[in-house]
Short mmCIF file of C-alpha atoms and ligand atoms in Angstrom, two decimals:
data_model
loop_
_atom_site.label_atom_id
_atom_site.label_comp_id
_atom_site.label_asym_id
_atom_site.label_seq_id
_atom_site.Cartn_x
_atom_site.Cartn_y
_atom_site.Cartn_z
CA UNK A 25 26.09 -3.90 1.42
CA UNK A 26 24.37 -1.39 3.61
CA UNK A 27 23.84 2.08 2.14
CA UNK A 28 24.90 4.51 4.81
CA UNK A 29 22.98 7.68 3.27
CA UNK A 30 19.35 6.97 2.14
CA UNK A 31 16.88 9.24 0.74
CA UNK A 32 13.14 8.52 1.30
CA UNK A 33 10.70 10.37 -0.81
CA UNK A 34 7.34 11.27 0.67
CA UNK A 35 5.99 12.47 3.85
CA UNK A 36 3.07 10.43 5.06
CA UNK A 37 2.60 7.47 7.57
CA UNK A 38 4.15 4.95 5.16
CA UNK A 39 7.31 7.21 4.87
CA UNK A 40 7.33 7.75 8.55
CA UNK A 41 7.45 4.00 9.06
CA UNK A 42 10.12 3.54 6.38
CA UNK A 43 12.38 6.28 7.81
CA UNK A 44 11.86 4.90 11.46
CA UNK A 45 12.60 1.43 10.43
CA UNK A 46 15.68 2.30 8.19
CA UNK A 47 17.10 4.77 10.81
CA UNK A 48 17.14 1.96 13.37
CA UNK A 49 19.25 -0.40 11.16
CA UNK A 50 23.03 -1.21 11.70
CA UNK A 51 25.35 0.69 9.45
CA UNK A 52 22.86 3.39 8.44
CA UNK A 53 24.12 6.88 8.93
CA UNK A 54 21.31 9.34 8.19
CA UNK A 55 17.92 8.84 6.69
CA UNK A 56 17.02 11.90 4.57
CA UNK A 57 13.35 12.49 3.93
CA UNK A 58 12.05 14.88 1.24
CA UNK A 59 9.67 16.44 1.95
CA UNK A 60 9.15 14.69 5.20
CA UNK A 61 7.08 16.20 7.94
CA UNK A 62 7.35 17.74 11.31
CA UNK A 63 6.77 14.46 13.07
CA UNK A 64 9.30 12.47 10.81
CA UNK A 65 11.86 15.23 11.59
CA UNK A 66 11.52 14.16 15.28
CA UNK A 67 12.93 10.67 14.68
CA UNK A 68 16.47 10.03 15.75
CA UNK A 69 18.97 9.96 12.81
CA UNK A 70 16.41 11.38 10.51
CA UNK A 71 16.66 14.66 8.69
CA UNK A 72 13.87 16.19 6.62
CA UNK A 73 13.95 18.40 3.58
CA UNK A 74 10.57 20.20 3.59
CA UNK A 75 11.70 22.54 0.65
CA UNK A 76 11.85 19.61 -1.77
CA UNK A 77 8.47 18.13 -2.83
CA UNK A 78 7.97 14.61 -3.64
CA UNK A 79 7.06 15.65 -7.33
CA UNK A 80 10.03 17.82 -7.75
CA UNK A 81 12.23 15.47 -9.76
CA UNK A 82 14.81 18.04 -10.53
CA UNK A 83 15.08 19.08 -6.93
CA UNK A 84 15.33 15.51 -5.71
CA UNK A 85 18.24 14.84 -8.03
CA UNK A 86 20.01 17.92 -6.82
CA UNK A 87 19.35 16.90 -3.22
CA UNK A 88 20.54 13.35 -3.88
CA UNK A 89 23.75 14.59 -5.37
CA UNK A 90 24.45 17.20 -2.74
CA UNK A 91 23.96 14.68 0.12
CA UNK A 92 25.88 11.79 -1.85
CA UNK A 93 22.94 9.63 -1.50
CA UNK A 94 23.60 5.91 -1.98
CA UNK A 95 19.98 4.62 -2.19
CA UNK A 96 16.69 6.53 -2.94
CA UNK A 97 13.41 4.94 -1.79
CA UNK A 98 10.22 6.42 -3.25
CA UNK A 99 7.07 6.02 -1.07
CA UNK A 100 3.86 7.35 -2.76
CA UNK A 101 2.41 6.52 -6.24
CA UNK A 102 2.15 10.00 -7.62
CA UNK A 103 5.99 10.61 -8.00
CA UNK A 104 6.43 7.06 -9.37
CA UNK A 105 3.76 7.67 -12.00
CA UNK A 106 5.32 11.04 -12.87
CA UNK A 107 8.70 9.50 -13.54
CA UNK A 108 10.72 10.62 -10.39
CA UNK A 109 12.39 7.10 -10.26
CA UNK A 110 13.37 7.49 -13.94
CA UNK A 111 14.91 10.92 -13.17
CA UNK A 112 16.92 9.60 -10.20
CA UNK A 113 18.22 6.52 -11.95
CA UNK A 114 19.17 8.46 -15.04
CA UNK A 115 21.24 10.75 -12.66
CA UNK A 116 23.03 7.51 -11.59
CA UNK A 117 21.31 7.32 -8.09
CA UNK A 118 20.36 3.61 -7.24
CA UNK A 119 16.51 3.83 -6.73
CA UNK A 120 14.00 1.59 -5.19
CA UNK A 121 10.92 2.43 -7.10
CA UNK A 122 9.49 1.63 -10.44
CA UNK A 123 9.78 3.65 -13.71
CA UNK A 124 6.74 5.48 -14.90
CA UNK A 125 6.29 2.76 -17.48
CA UNK A 126 6.21 0.02 -14.85
CA UNK A 127 4.31 2.06 -12.39
CA UNK A 128 1.31 2.01 -14.83
CA UNK A 129 0.56 -1.28 -13.22
CA UNK A 130 -1.05 0.89 -10.50
CA UNK A 131 -1.69 4.12 -12.41
CA UNK A 132 -4.04 2.39 -14.83
CA UNK A 133 -6.42 -0.39 -13.72
CA UNK A 134 -6.89 -1.25 -17.33
CA UNK A 135 -3.25 -1.89 -17.93
CA UNK A 136 -3.07 -3.95 -14.71
CA UNK A 137 -5.88 -6.17 -16.02
CA UNK A 138 -4.31 -6.44 -19.37
CA UNK A 139 -0.78 -7.47 -17.86
CA UNK A 140 -2.44 -9.79 -15.36
CA UNK A 141 -4.37 -11.57 -18.06
CA UNK A 142 -1.58 -12.02 -20.36
CA UNK A 143 0.52 -13.44 -17.32
CA UNK A 144 -2.14 -15.85 -16.40
CA UNK A 145 -2.79 -14.41 -13.07
CA UNK A 146 -6.33 -15.13 -11.74
CA UNK A 147 -8.42 -12.19 -11.47
CA UNK A 148 -12.05 -11.03 -10.94
CA UNK A 149 -13.80 -11.41 -14.27
CA UNK A 150 -14.08 -8.09 -15.86
CA UNK A 151 -13.28 -5.60 -18.78
CA UNK A 152 -12.01 -2.09 -19.49
CA UNK A 153 -14.26 0.30 -21.41
CA UNK A 154 -13.84 3.77 -22.81
CA UNK A 155 -17.53 4.25 -23.91
CA UNK A 156 -20.61 4.16 -21.69
CA UNK A 157 -23.09 2.08 -23.64
CA UNK A 158 -20.96 -1.03 -23.82
CA UNK A 159 -19.91 -0.67 -20.20
CA UNK A 160 -23.43 -0.44 -19.07
CA UNK A 161 -24.40 -3.51 -21.22
CA UNK A 162 -21.60 -5.49 -19.81
CA UNK A 163 -22.48 -4.46 -16.32
CA UNK A 164 -26.14 -5.63 -16.91
CA UNK A 165 -24.84 -8.98 -18.35
CA UNK A 166 -22.52 -9.58 -15.28
CA UNK A 167 -25.39 -8.78 -12.86
CA UNK A 168 -27.87 -10.99 -14.61
CA UNK A 169 -25.55 -13.96 -14.53
CA UNK A 170 -25.03 -13.44 -10.91
CA UNK A 171 -28.69 -13.87 -10.15
CA UNK A 172 -28.86 -10.79 -8.34
CA UNK A 173 -27.15 -12.15 -5.25
CA UNK A 174 -23.74 -10.52 -5.96
CA UNK A 175 -22.91 -6.98 -7.15
CA UNK A 176 -20.92 -5.45 -9.91
CA UNK A 177 -17.85 -3.22 -9.14
CA UNK A 178 -17.04 -0.13 -11.04
CA UNK A 179 -13.59 1.40 -11.04
CA UNK A 180 -12.59 4.66 -12.51
CA UNK A 181 -9.26 4.28 -14.16
CA UNK A 182 -6.25 6.25 -12.89
CA UNK A 183 -4.86 6.94 -9.47
CA UNK A 184 -7.57 7.58 -6.92
CA UNK A 185 -6.06 6.81 -3.43
CA UNK A 186 -8.37 3.74 -3.10
CA UNK A 187 -11.42 6.02 -3.60
CA UNK A 188 -12.32 5.51 -7.32
CA UNK A 189 -13.96 2.12 -6.66
CA UNK A 190 -17.75 1.59 -6.18
CA UNK A 191 -19.17 -1.74 -5.16
CA UNK A 192 -22.64 -1.55 -6.68
CA UNK A 193 -25.56 -3.68 -5.43
CA UNK A 194 -26.89 -4.19 -8.77
CA UNK A 195 -27.23 -3.25 -12.45
CA UNK A 196 -29.13 0.02 -11.93
CA UNK A 197 -26.52 1.30 -9.40
CA UNK A 198 -23.70 0.36 -11.80
CA UNK A 199 -25.41 2.13 -14.68
CA UNK A 200 -25.96 5.34 -12.42
CA UNK A 201 -22.12 5.16 -11.39
CA UNK A 202 -21.02 4.67 -15.23
CA UNK A 203 -23.24 7.65 -16.25
CA UNK A 204 -21.58 9.72 -13.52
CA UNK A 205 -18.04 8.78 -14.44
CA UNK A 206 -18.41 9.16 -18.17
CA UNK A 207 -20.48 12.38 -17.57
CA UNK A 208 -17.61 13.83 -15.63
CA UNK A 209 -15.04 12.60 -18.05
CA UNK A 210 -16.97 14.19 -21.05
CA UNK A 211 -16.85 17.68 -19.22
CA UNK A 212 -13.05 17.46 -18.88
CA UNK A 213 -12.06 16.08 -22.31
CA UNK A 214 -14.56 14.02 -24.47
CA UNK A 215 -13.68 10.40 -24.73
CA UNK A 216 -11.13 10.55 -21.88
CA UNK A 217 -12.88 8.47 -19.21
CA UNK A 218 -11.85 4.81 -18.88
CA UNK A 219 -13.48 2.41 -16.49
CA UNK A 220 -13.20 -1.15 -15.42
CA UNK A 221 -16.31 -3.22 -14.75
CA UNK A 222 -15.89 -6.32 -12.69
CA UNK A 223 -17.77 -9.09 -10.93
CA UNK A 224 -17.90 -8.46 -7.13
CA UNK A 225 -15.81 -11.06 -5.37
CA UNK A 226 -16.61 -12.30 -1.78
CA UNK A 227 -13.98 -13.31 0.76
CA UNK A 228 -11.38 -11.80 3.17
CA UNK A 229 -8.88 -9.42 1.42
CA UNK A 230 -5.14 -9.74 1.73
CA UNK A 231 -2.15 -7.54 0.71
CA UNK A 232 1.02 -9.24 -0.33
CA UNK A 233 3.93 -7.00 -0.97
CA UNK A 234 7.22 -8.15 -2.55
CA UNK A 235 10.57 -6.48 -2.84
CA UNK A 236 11.56 -6.73 -6.57
CA UNK A 237 14.61 -6.18 -8.67
CA UNK A 238 12.88 -6.74 -12.04
CA UNK A 239 13.05 -10.54 -11.93
CA UNK A 240 13.44 -11.67 -8.38
CA UNK A 241 10.61 -11.18 -5.84
CA UNK A 242 10.98 -11.58 -2.08
CA UNK A 243 7.74 -11.24 -0.15
CA UNK A 244 7.19 -9.20 2.95
CA UNK A 245 4.79 -10.91 5.58
CA UNK A 246 1.13 -10.73 4.41
CA UNK A 247 -1.14 -8.04 6.00
CA UNK A 248 -4.85 -7.00 5.67
CA UNK A 249 -6.05 -3.50 5.38
CA UNK A 250 -9.70 -2.43 6.37
CA UNK A 251 -10.71 -0.17 3.33
CA UNK A 252 -14.19 0.89 4.42
CA UNK A 253 -14.75 3.94 6.79
CA UNK A 254 -16.98 2.29 9.40
CA UNK A 255 -17.15 -0.75 11.54
CA UNK A 256 -18.36 -4.00 9.93
CA UNK A 257 -17.03 -2.89 6.49
CA UNK A 258 -19.86 -0.29 6.15
CA UNK A 259 -19.49 3.18 4.61
CA UNK A 260 -17.50 4.46 1.74
CA UNK A 261 -14.00 3.13 0.57
CA UNK A 262 -11.06 5.06 2.02
CA UNK A 263 -7.30 4.76 1.61
CA UNK A 264 -7.35 2.30 4.61
CA UNK A 265 -8.50 2.61 8.05
CA UNK A 266 -6.27 0.08 9.81
CA UNK A 267 -4.24 -3.07 9.15
CA UNK A 268 -2.81 -6.16 10.82
CA UNK A 269 -0.09 -8.66 10.20
CA UNK A 270 0.12 -11.72 10.18
CA UNK A 271 -3.01 -13.21 8.68
CA UNK A 272 -4.37 -16.41 10.28
CA UNK A 273 -5.87 -17.29 6.95
CA UNK A 274 -2.77 -16.72 4.88
CA UNK A 275 0.08 -19.01 6.09
CA UNK A 276 3.69 -18.30 4.82
CA UNK A 277 3.31 -21.33 2.75
CA UNK A 278 0.27 -20.18 0.88
CA UNK A 279 1.88 -16.82 0.55
CA UNK A 280 4.96 -18.47 -1.10
CA UNK A 281 2.72 -20.04 -3.64
CA UNK A 282 1.05 -16.67 -4.38
CA UNK A 283 4.47 -15.07 -5.02
CA UNK A 284 4.95 -17.57 -7.77
CA UNK A 285 1.50 -17.32 -9.26
CA UNK A 286 1.05 -13.43 -8.97
CA UNK A 287 4.23 -11.42 -8.44
CA UNK A 288 6.75 -13.48 -10.58
CA UNK A 289 4.33 -13.82 -13.43
CA UNK A 290 3.64 -10.22 -13.39
CA UNK A 291 7.33 -9.23 -13.23
CA UNK A 292 7.92 -11.52 -16.22
CA UNK A 293 5.16 -9.97 -18.29
CA UNK A 294 6.38 -6.36 -17.42
CA UNK A 295 9.84 -7.30 -18.49
CA UNK A 296 8.66 -8.81 -21.76
CA UNK A 297 6.96 -5.48 -22.36
CA UNK A 298 10.21 -3.67 -21.81
CA UNK A 299 9.13 -2.14 -18.44
CA UNK A 300 11.13 -3.89 -15.61
CA UNK A 301 9.63 -3.58 -12.32
CA UNK A 302 12.08 -2.36 -9.62
CA UNK A 303 10.56 -1.52 -6.16
CA UNK A 304 7.75 -2.81 -4.11
CA UNK A 305 5.04 -4.75 -5.97
CA UNK A 306 1.77 -4.88 -3.97
CA UNK A 307 -0.90 -7.42 -4.93
CA UNK A 308 -4.32 -6.75 -3.47
CA UNK A 309 -6.17 -9.84 -3.45
CA UNK A 310 -9.53 -11.45 -2.29
CA UNK A 311 -9.25 -15.05 -0.90
CA UNK A 312 -12.44 -16.43 -2.47
CA UNK A 313 -13.80 -19.88 -1.88
CA UNK A 314 -12.43 -20.82 -5.36
CA UNK A 315 -8.86 -19.55 -4.44
CA UNK A 316 -7.18 -16.19 -4.42
CA UNK A 317 -7.98 -13.59 -7.01
CA UNK A 318 -6.02 -10.55 -7.85
CA UNK A 319 -7.95 -7.22 -7.34
CA UNK A 320 -5.35 -4.64 -8.09
CA UNK A 321 -1.65 -3.99 -8.19
CA UNK A 322 0.20 -1.12 -6.49
CA UNK A 323 3.50 -0.05 -7.44
CA UNK A 324 4.75 0.73 -4.02
CA UNK A 325 4.55 -0.18 -0.29
CA UNK A 326 0.81 -0.20 1.05
CA UNK A 327 -0.42 2.44 3.52
CA UNK A 328 -1.20 1.51 6.34
CA UNK A 329 0.15 -1.99 5.71
CA UNK A 330 3.69 -0.87 5.80
CA UNK A 331 3.23 0.42 9.36
CA UNK A 332 2.27 -3.05 10.70
CA UNK A 333 4.73 -5.01 8.45
CA UNK A 334 7.97 -3.18 8.93
CA UNK A 335 7.90 -3.35 12.82
CA UNK A 336 7.56 -7.21 12.39
CA UNK A 337 10.65 -7.71 10.16
CA UNK A 338 13.45 -9.70 11.65
CA UNK A 339 16.13 -8.39 9.49
CA UNK A 340 17.57 -5.04 7.97
CA UNK A 341 15.59 -3.72 5.16
CA UNK A 342 18.26 -1.45 3.66
CA UNK A 343 20.52 -4.01 2.11
CA UNK A 344 17.68 -5.65 0.38
CA UNK A 345 16.31 -2.31 -1.03
CA UNK A 346 19.68 -1.46 -2.22
CA UNK A 347 20.24 -5.02 -3.99
CA UNK A 348 16.87 -4.65 -5.66
CA UNK A 349 17.77 -1.13 -6.81
CA UNK A 350 20.94 -2.76 -8.38
CA UNK A 351 19.30 -5.78 -9.86
CA UNK A 352 21.03 -8.14 -7.36
CA UNK A 353 18.28 -9.24 -5.10
CA UNK A 354 18.64 -12.92 -5.58
CA UNK A 355 22.43 -13.01 -4.85
CA UNK A 356 22.13 -10.56 -1.77
CA UNK A 357 19.20 -12.49 -0.33
CA UNK A 358 21.06 -15.76 -0.59
CA UNK A 359 24.14 -14.12 0.99
CA UNK A 360 21.94 -13.04 3.85
CA UNK A 361 20.78 -16.66 4.40
CA UNK A 362 17.29 -15.58 3.15
CA UNK A 363 16.55 -18.68 1.44
CA UNK A 364 12.76 -18.49 1.96
CA UNK A 365 10.77 -16.41 -0.42
CA UNK A 366 9.03 -14.54 2.45
CA UNK A 367 11.17 -12.33 4.77
CA UNK A 368 11.43 -13.73 8.21
CA UNK A 369 9.64 -11.93 10.92
CA UNK A 370 10.49 -11.52 14.58
CA UNK A 371 7.83 -13.64 16.33
CA UNK A 372 5.33 -10.88 16.99
CA UNK A 373 2.05 -9.45 15.72
CA UNK A 374 1.20 -5.88 14.88
CA UNK A 375 -2.11 -4.10 14.61
CA UNK A 376 -2.40 -0.51 13.20
CA UNK A 377 -5.53 1.71 13.85
CA UNK A 378 -5.86 4.79 11.69
CA UNK A 379 -7.22 8.03 13.20
CA UNK A 380 -8.79 9.92 10.44
CA UNK A 381 -9.91 13.64 10.50
CA UNK A 382 -13.54 14.97 10.63
CA UNK A 383 -15.01 14.70 7.16
CA UNK A 384 -12.69 12.08 5.80
CA UNK A 385 -12.93 10.81 3.14
CA UNK A 386 -15.12 13.31 1.28
CA UNK A 387 -13.72 16.65 2.82
CA UNK A 388 -11.20 16.29 5.58
CA UNK A 389 -11.11 19.15 8.07
CA UNK A 390 -7.68 20.48 9.00
CA UNK A 391 -6.22 22.42 12.04
CA UNK A 392 -7.90 20.30 14.84
CA UNK A 393 -5.46 20.13 17.72
CA UNK A 394 -4.34 16.60 18.55
CA UNK A 395 -4.33 15.71 22.29
CA UNK A 396 -2.57 12.84 24.04
CA UNK A 397 0.51 12.16 21.87
CA UNK A 398 2.56 12.64 24.98
CA UNK A 399 0.90 9.82 26.95
CA UNK A 400 1.94 7.04 24.43
CA UNK A 401 5.69 6.48 25.36
CA UNK A 402 6.76 3.01 24.40
CA UNK A 403 3.35 1.46 24.57
CA UNK A 404 2.78 1.80 20.76
CA UNK A 405 4.43 3.25 17.78
CA UNK A 406 2.70 6.43 16.35
CA UNK A 407 3.22 7.16 12.57
CA UNK A 408 2.02 10.44 11.37
CA UNK A 409 0.12 10.56 7.91
CA UNK A 410 -1.44 13.98 7.93
CA UNK A 411 -0.37 16.36 10.86
CA UNK A 412 1.37 19.71 11.23
CA UNK A 413 3.11 21.26 14.23
CA UNK A 414 0.91 24.25 14.96
CA UNK A 415 2.40 27.56 16.44
CA UNK A 416 1.53 26.52 19.85
CA UNK A 417 3.97 23.58 19.59
CA UNK A 418 1.27 20.99 19.37
CA UNK A 419 0.39 18.76 16.44
CA UNK A 420 -2.80 19.42 14.62
CA UNK A 421 -4.63 17.56 11.83
CA UNK A 422 -3.57 18.21 8.18
CA UNK A 423 -4.83 15.43 6.16
CA UNK A 424 -7.60 12.80 5.80
CA UNK A 425 -5.80 10.07 7.62
CA UNK A 426 -3.99 11.71 10.40
CA UNK A 427 -2.20 9.10 12.52
CA UNK A 428 -1.70 5.25 12.60
CA UNK A 429 -1.32 3.88 16.08
CA UNK A 430 0.54 0.57 16.04
CA UNK A 431 0.50 -2.04 18.90
CA UNK A 432 2.80 -4.94 18.93
CA UNK A 433 2.15 -8.09 20.82
CA UNK A 434 2.89 -11.87 21.18
CA UNK A 435 -0.16 -12.46 19.10
CA UNK A 436 -2.98 -10.46 17.34
CA UNK A 437 -5.25 -10.22 20.34
CA UNK A 438 -2.41 -8.87 22.35
CA UNK A 439 -1.26 -6.37 19.77
CA UNK A 440 -4.90 -5.26 19.14
CA UNK A 441 -5.36 -4.55 22.80
CA UNK A 442 -2.13 -2.49 22.96
CA UNK A 443 -3.12 -0.52 19.83
CA UNK A 444 -6.70 0.09 21.19
CA UNK A 445 -5.45 1.25 24.60
CA UNK A 446 -3.17 3.69 22.93
CA UNK A 447 -5.49 4.90 20.47
CA UNK A 448 -7.95 5.61 23.22
CA UNK A 449 -5.58 8.11 24.78
CA UNK A 450 -5.42 10.24 21.63
CA UNK A 451 -8.20 12.77 20.74
CA UNK A 452 -9.03 15.56 18.42
CA UNK A 453 -12.31 17.19 17.38
CA UNK A 454 -14.18 15.06 14.97
CA UNK A 455 -11.80 11.99 15.18
CA UNK A 456 -13.06 9.01 13.17
CA UNK A 457 -11.75 5.53 13.72
CA UNK A 458 -12.82 1.99 13.44
CA UNK A 459 -13.24 -0.16 16.60
CA UNK A 460 -13.04 -3.54 14.89
CA UNK A 461 -9.47 -3.58 13.35
CA UNK A 462 -8.32 -7.09 13.69
CA UNK A 463 -11.28 -7.88 15.79
CA UNK A 464 -13.05 -10.48 13.66
CA UNK A 465 -10.28 -12.76 12.62
CA UNK A 466 -10.94 -15.40 10.04
CA UNK A 467 -9.92 -18.91 10.88
CA UNK A 468 -7.11 -20.62 9.29
CA UNK A 469 -8.19 -22.02 5.92
CA UNK A 470 -6.80 -24.91 4.13
CA UNK A 471 -4.19 -24.30 1.53
CA UNK A 472 -5.75 -24.13 -1.88
CA UNK A 473 -4.42 -26.70 -4.34
CA UNK A 474 -2.20 -25.20 -7.04
CA UNK A 475 -4.99 -25.94 -9.61
CA UNK A 476 -7.40 -23.73 -7.84
CA UNK A 477 -5.01 -20.67 -8.12
CA UNK A 478 -3.35 -21.05 -11.11
P1 AMP B 524 -8.91 -1.42 -5.58
O1 AMP B 524 -8.52 -0.04 -5.69
O2 AMP B 524 -9.13 -2.15 -6.96
O3 AMP B 524 -8.14 -2.18 -4.56
O4 AMP B 524 -10.39 -1.60 -4.83
C1 AMP B 524 -10.48 -0.92 -3.60
C2 AMP B 524 -11.43 -1.78 -2.71
O5 AMP B 524 -12.68 -2.04 -3.38
C3 AMP B 524 -10.83 -3.18 -2.51
O6 AMP B 524 -9.81 -3.12 -1.51
C4 AMP B 524 -11.99 -3.96 -2.31
O7 AMP B 524 -12.42 -3.86 -0.89
C5 AMP B 524 -13.04 -3.37 -3.19
N1 AMP B 524 -13.14 -4.06 -4.41
C6 AMP B 524 -12.52 -3.82 -5.62
N2 AMP B 524 -12.68 -4.68 -6.47
C7 AMP B 524 -13.56 -5.63 -5.96
C8 AMP B 524 -14.19 -6.79 -6.49
N3 AMP B 524 -14.04 -7.12 -7.72
N4 AMP B 524 -15.05 -7.51 -5.76
C9 AMP B 524 -15.25 -6.99 -4.50
N5 AMP B 524 -14.69 -5.94 -3.90
C10 AMP B 524 -13.90 -5.15 -4.65
N1 LIG B 525 -3.73 0.08 1.75
C1 LIG B 525 -4.03 0.24 0.45
C2 LIG B 525 -3.00 1.06 -0.37
O1 LIG B 525 -1.91 1.43 0.06
O2 LIG B 525 -3.41 1.25 -1.45
#
């Protein structure tokens, strides 16, 4: 069944892509977005509700009732962690997005490690700590074992929009980072800081997102984010500077194996703990020489991955999201002839380039006028992450990541050329972007044996 009235919660680039995709599907009447953004409001068949914030659970329930919403879809992590999905479900509104209890898989890296370990999901070696001394000792032990060639990764627990992770060159840098985190934590509330210390893994990353109804997981096509600010993976970690899909080094067959060894095991473990996961389960992985390893789980669609995945989907998303919200994903998927565990794509590739504001990620500057949006036409898709409509009628910057420009083509090279050409036509003061999104493609690698991943 297709829900005719859908409410999307959020207002960034991921929600722009969701609203655009859902509004174009047969049978959908209006996509409501709360709060949405000025750019999202310009999409046909989309209505925004700027007065209702993404964290305003009561306001969202009221709005959903007023509009007789048949499906709510929650985009960002903060409302999920704050229990907005619980509030909507309690009010009887079918909701695609996990409960606060299940969203801990993203909100706490320590919880994620614990669940993944109990489920037998292969991960980077590591441990969670709430005191500095054992954390430093563990980091020193890891670094020593790795004979100085690899590093140690330190992650602050809690939601940090991809920015709470530091890849340290050695034990001394790890100690400095741990001292800084525990020092800051002690100022806020003594004993409150929690960190994860991990071995540094080497290999290309992959994002595999599955639609889940608590038990059944259906995979979306794999994508790859580029987390570092600068070309050649230099500079600080960001929320993501660009993405592409498909991945030459992660075939549908391999992704299917990963759904079994990662997503379904995590769903099972969460259900065992009384926290059924209904929503988009995002596994961030590194494809190491020894097989794939889980880095993190997110409890939602990725950003900017969603902006390149959704344009490639060969079928309507709305019936699948509703089925997941109702716990009927297996039956609905079979009814749609969706027998493969990875959703089919139309035969195209997509590359998304993020245009970020001056000062991102440390201190993004606002209110720089964006030029060139009117020159893009049908050449590329433009999803707005952080923009406002200024009084002169032009868009201006209003966030760290400002736009994602998505080129679609017959293959990644074609899609990349289109995305680059469109991105070149957009400018604003201090614009930051990478020039190597989807430029250095890894070759196809052989499928790992089942033993290697599980
Ligand atoms: P996370 O928030 O855990 O996904 O970490 C953000 C980024 O930090 C990842 O996308 C990786 O680029 C990097 N990272 C995290 N953990 C590791 C690790 N164990 N080894 C190497 N890089 C890592
Ligand atoms: N692109 C990474 C994330 O959504 O967290």
